Tab-separated table of C-alpha atoms in Angstrom:
chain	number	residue	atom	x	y	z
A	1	UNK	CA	-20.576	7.674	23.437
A	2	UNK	CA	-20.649	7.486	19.381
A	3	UNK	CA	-21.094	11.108	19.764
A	4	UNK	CA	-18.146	12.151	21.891
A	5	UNK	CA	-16.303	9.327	19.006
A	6	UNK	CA	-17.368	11.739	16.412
A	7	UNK	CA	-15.875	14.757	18.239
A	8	UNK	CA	-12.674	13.555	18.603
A	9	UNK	CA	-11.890	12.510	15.663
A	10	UNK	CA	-13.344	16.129	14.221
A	11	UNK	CA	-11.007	17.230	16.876
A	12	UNK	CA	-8.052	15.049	15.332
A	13	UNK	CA	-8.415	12.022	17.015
A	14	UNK	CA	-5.126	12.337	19.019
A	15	UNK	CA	-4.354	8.902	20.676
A	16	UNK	CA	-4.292	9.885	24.628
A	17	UNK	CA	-7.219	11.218	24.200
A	18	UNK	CA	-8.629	7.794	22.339
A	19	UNK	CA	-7.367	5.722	24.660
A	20	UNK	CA	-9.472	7.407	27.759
A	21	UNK	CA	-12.307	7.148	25.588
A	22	UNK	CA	-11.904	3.263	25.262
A	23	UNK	CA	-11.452	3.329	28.944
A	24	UNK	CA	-14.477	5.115	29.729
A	25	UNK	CA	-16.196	2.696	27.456
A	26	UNK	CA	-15.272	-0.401	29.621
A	27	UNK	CA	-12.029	-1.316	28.277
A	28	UNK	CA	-10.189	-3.768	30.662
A	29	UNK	CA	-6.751	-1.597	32.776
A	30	UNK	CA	-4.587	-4.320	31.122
A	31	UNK	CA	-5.524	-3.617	27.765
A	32	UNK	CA	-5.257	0.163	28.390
A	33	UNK	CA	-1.783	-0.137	29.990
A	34	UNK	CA	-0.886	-1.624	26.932
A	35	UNK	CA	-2.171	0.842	24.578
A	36	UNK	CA	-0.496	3.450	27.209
A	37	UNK	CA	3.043	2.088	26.649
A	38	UNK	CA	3.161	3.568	22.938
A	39	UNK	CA	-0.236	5.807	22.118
A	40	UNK	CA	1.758	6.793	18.809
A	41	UNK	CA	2.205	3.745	17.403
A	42	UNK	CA	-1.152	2.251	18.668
A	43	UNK	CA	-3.032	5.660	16.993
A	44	UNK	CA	-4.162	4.159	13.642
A	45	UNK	CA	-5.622	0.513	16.088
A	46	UNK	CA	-6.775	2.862	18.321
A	47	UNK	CA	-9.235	4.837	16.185
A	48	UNK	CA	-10.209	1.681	14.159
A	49	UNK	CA	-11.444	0.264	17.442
A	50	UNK	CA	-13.067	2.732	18.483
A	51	UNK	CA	-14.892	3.613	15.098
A	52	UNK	CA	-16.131	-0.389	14.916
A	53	UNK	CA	-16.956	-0.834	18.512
A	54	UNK	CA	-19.328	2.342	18.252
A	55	UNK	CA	-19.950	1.891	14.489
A	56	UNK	CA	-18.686	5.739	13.589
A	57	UNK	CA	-17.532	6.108	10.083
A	58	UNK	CA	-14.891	8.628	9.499
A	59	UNK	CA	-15.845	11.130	6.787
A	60	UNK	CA	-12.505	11.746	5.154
A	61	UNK	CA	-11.653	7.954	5.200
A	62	UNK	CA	-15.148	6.577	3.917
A	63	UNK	CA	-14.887	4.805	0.630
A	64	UNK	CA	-17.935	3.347	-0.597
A	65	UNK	CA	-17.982	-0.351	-0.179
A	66	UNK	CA	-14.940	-0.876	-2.032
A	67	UNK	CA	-13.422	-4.471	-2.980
A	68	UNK	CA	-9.981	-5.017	-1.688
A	69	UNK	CA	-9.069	-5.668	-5.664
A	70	UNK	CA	-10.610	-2.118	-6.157
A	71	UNK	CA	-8.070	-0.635	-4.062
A	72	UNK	CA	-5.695	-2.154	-5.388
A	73	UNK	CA	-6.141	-3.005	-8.800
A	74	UNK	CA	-3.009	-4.636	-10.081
A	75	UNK	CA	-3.966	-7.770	-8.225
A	76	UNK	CA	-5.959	-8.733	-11.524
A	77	UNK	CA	-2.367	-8.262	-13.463
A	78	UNK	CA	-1.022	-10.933	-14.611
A	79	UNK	CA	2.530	-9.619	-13.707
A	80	UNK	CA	1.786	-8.870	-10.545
A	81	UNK	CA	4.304	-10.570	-7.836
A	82	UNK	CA	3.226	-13.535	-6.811
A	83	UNK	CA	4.297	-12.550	-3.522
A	84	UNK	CA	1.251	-9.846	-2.913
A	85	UNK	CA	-1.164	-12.300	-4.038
A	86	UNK	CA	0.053	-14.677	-1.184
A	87	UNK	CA	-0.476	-12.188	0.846
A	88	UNK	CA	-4.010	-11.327	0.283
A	89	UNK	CA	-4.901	-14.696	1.899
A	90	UNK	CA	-2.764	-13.685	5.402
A	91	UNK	CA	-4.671	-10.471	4.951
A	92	UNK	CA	-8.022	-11.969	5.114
A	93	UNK	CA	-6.917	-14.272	7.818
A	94	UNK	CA	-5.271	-11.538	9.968
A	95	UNK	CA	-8.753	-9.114	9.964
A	96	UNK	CA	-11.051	-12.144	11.037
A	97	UNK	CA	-8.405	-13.123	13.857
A	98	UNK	CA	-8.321	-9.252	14.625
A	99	UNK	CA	-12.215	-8.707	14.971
A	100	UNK	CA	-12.940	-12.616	16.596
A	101	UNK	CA	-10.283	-11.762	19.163
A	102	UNK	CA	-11.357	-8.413	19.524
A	103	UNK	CA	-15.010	-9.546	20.275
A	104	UNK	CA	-14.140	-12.167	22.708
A	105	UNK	CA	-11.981	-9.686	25.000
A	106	UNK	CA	-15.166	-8.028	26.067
A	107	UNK	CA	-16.079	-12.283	27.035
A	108	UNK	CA	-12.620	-12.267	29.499
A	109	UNK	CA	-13.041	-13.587	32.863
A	110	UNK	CA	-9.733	-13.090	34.172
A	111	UNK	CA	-6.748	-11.409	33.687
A	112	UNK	CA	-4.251	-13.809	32.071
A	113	UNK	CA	-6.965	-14.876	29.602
A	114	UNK	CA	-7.520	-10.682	29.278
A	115	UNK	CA	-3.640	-10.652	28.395
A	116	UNK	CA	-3.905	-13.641	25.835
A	117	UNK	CA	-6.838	-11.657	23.672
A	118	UNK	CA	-4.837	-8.259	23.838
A	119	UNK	CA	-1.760	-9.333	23.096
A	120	UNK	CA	-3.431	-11.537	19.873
A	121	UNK	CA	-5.400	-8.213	18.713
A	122	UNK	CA	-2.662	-6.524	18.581
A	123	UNK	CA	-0.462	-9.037	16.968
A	124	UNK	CA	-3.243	-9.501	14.451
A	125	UNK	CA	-3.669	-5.821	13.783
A	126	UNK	CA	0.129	-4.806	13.374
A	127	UNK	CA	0.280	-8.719	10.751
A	128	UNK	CA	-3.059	-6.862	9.053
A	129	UNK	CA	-0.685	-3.100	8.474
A	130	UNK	CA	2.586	-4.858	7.477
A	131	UNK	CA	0.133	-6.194	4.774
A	132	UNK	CA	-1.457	-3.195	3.438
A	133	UNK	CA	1.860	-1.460	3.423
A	134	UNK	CA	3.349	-3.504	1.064
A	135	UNK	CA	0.071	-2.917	-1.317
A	136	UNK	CA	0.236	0.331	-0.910
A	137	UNK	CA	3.758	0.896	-1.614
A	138	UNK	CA	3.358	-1.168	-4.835
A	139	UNK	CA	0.463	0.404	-6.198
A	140	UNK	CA	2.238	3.784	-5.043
A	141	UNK	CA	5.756	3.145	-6.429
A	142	UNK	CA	5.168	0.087	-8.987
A	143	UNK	CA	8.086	-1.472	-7.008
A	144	UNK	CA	8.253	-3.954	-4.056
A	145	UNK	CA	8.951	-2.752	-0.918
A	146	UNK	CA	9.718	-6.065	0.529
A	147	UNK	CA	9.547	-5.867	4.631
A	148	UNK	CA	7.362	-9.085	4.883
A	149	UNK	CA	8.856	-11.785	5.617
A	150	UNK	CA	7.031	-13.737	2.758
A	151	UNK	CA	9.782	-12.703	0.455
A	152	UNK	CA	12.437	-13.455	1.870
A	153	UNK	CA	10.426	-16.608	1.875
A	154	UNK	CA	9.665	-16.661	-1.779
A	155	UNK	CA	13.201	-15.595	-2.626
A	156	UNK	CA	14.518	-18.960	-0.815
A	157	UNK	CA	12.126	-21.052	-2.506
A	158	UNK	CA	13.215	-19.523	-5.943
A	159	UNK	CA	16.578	-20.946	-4.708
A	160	UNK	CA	15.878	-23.972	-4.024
A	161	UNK	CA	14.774	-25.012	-7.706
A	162	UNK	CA	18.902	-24.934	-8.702
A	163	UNK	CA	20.035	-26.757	-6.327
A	164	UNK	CA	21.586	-30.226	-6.646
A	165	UNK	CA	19.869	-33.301	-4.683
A	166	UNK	CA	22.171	-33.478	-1.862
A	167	UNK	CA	21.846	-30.057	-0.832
A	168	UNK	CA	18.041	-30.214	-1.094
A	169	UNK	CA	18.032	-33.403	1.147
A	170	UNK	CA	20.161	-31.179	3.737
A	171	UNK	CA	17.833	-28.712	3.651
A	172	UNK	CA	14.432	-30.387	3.878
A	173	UNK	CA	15.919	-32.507	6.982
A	174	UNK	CA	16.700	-28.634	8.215
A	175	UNK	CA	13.139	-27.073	7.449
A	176	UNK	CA	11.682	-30.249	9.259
A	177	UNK	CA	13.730	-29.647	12.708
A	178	UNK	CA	13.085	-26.314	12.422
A	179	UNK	CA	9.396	-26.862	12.251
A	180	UNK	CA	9.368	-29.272	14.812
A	181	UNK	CA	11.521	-26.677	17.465
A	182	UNK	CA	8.765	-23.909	16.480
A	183	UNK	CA	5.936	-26.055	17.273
A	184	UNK	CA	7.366	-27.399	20.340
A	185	UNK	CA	7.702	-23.432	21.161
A	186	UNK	CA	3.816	-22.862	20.782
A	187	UNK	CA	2.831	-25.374	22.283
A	188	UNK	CA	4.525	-24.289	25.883
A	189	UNK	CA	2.664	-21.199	25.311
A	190	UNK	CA	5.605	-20.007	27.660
A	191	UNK	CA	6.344	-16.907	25.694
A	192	UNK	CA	2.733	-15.570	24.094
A	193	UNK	CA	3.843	-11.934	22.782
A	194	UNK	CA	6.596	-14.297	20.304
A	195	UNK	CA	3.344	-16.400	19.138
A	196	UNK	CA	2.529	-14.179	16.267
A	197	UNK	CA	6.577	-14.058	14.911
A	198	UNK	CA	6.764	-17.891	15.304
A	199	UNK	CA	3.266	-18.461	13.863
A	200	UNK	CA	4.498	-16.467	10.652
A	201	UNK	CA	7.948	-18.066	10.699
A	202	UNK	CA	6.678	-21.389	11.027
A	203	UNK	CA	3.713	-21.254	7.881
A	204	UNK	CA	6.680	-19.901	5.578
A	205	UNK	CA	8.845	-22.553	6.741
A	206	UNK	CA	6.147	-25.653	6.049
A	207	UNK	CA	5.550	-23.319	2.610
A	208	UNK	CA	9.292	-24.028	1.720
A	209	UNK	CA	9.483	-27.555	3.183
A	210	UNK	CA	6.323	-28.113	1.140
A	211	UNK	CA	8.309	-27.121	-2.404
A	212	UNK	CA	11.254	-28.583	-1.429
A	213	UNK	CA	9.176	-32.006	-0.908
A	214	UNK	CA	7.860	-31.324	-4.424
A	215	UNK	CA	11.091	-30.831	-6.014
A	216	UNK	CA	12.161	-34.501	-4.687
A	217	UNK	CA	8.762	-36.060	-5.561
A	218	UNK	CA	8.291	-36.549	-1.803
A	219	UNK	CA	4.679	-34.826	-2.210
């Protein structure tokens, strides 16, 4: 199999084409009705699972065993946006979700719980892009793209730091209904593929609850 891996991505690596590959390799017909429904925008999770399940490396991408701060080297600037350096932590998080869900989907004993894992590696995968595209556009343009949610995020927190004490009060009483609605939401687990949105939504919310708290010495 690592062979016929090899030749398709010497042949280009076209998506289709990857996606019978992971379903000759044993890949569940959920999962590949998933990846079916966009092959294009799957391509890039689509070659990076098939190049770690069969352990190919792909010549013109190999880098030798560089450091995520060696890729991206203003990380060790002082100046650099606060922002990116959050989000190094959500990157981290986001590639051990992506590879512990990814190794448990092969551990699936029905198809709901076959659903759950795709839908997560996905989710995990797409958090894990989002990430690197804001690095990349930074170290590219030496300007913030800004798509991540984070900062719109940050930006509010700035905000909150000249505001009077009655409007903070408002607002943390806000931020702490809003968490509470969003937690109630997970845990009906009614509506998985939103999981991943309110999961984000929800840790930037208790991020500017948490500063809010600190501005009224409520720590």
């Amino acid at each position: 199999m690592k062979s016929k891996i090899e030749g398709w991505l010497s042949a280009g690596g076209q998506p289709e084409a990857g996606i019978s590959l992971l379903e000759e390799g044993g890949s569940s017909g959920f999962f590949i009705r998933i990846l079916r429904a966009d092959p294009k925008g799957n391509s890039g999770f689509i070659r990076r699972l098939l190049c770690f399940r069969y352990q190919v490396i792909e010549d013109a991408r190999q880098r030798a065993s560089r450091t995520i701060r060696e890729d991206f080297p203003f990380l060790n600037d002082p100046g650099c946006p606060i922002e990116l350096k959050a989000l190094i932590t959500d990157k981290f998080s986001s590639f051990y979700a992506y590879r512990g869900f990814h190794r448990q989907l092969f551990d699936c004993t029905s198809l709901t719980e076959c659903a759950d894992k795709a839908r997560k590696i996905l989710s995990s995968y797409k958090e894990n892009r989002m990430i690197y595209t804001e690095l990349e556009y930074y170290r590219d343009h030496k300007q913030i793209l800004g798509i991540h949610p984070v900062f719109a995020s940050f930006s509010r927190i700035r905000g909150y730091r000249s505001m009077d004490v009655k409007d903070l009060v408002k607002k943390q009483q806000k931020l702490k209904h809003n968490i509470w609605r969003i937690q109630s939401e997970l845990q009906k687990g009614d509506k998985p593929h939103l999981d991943a949105e309110r999961k984000m939504s929800l840790d930037n919310k208790q991020a500017e609850l948490a500063e809010i708290n600190r501005i009224l010495g409520d720590e």
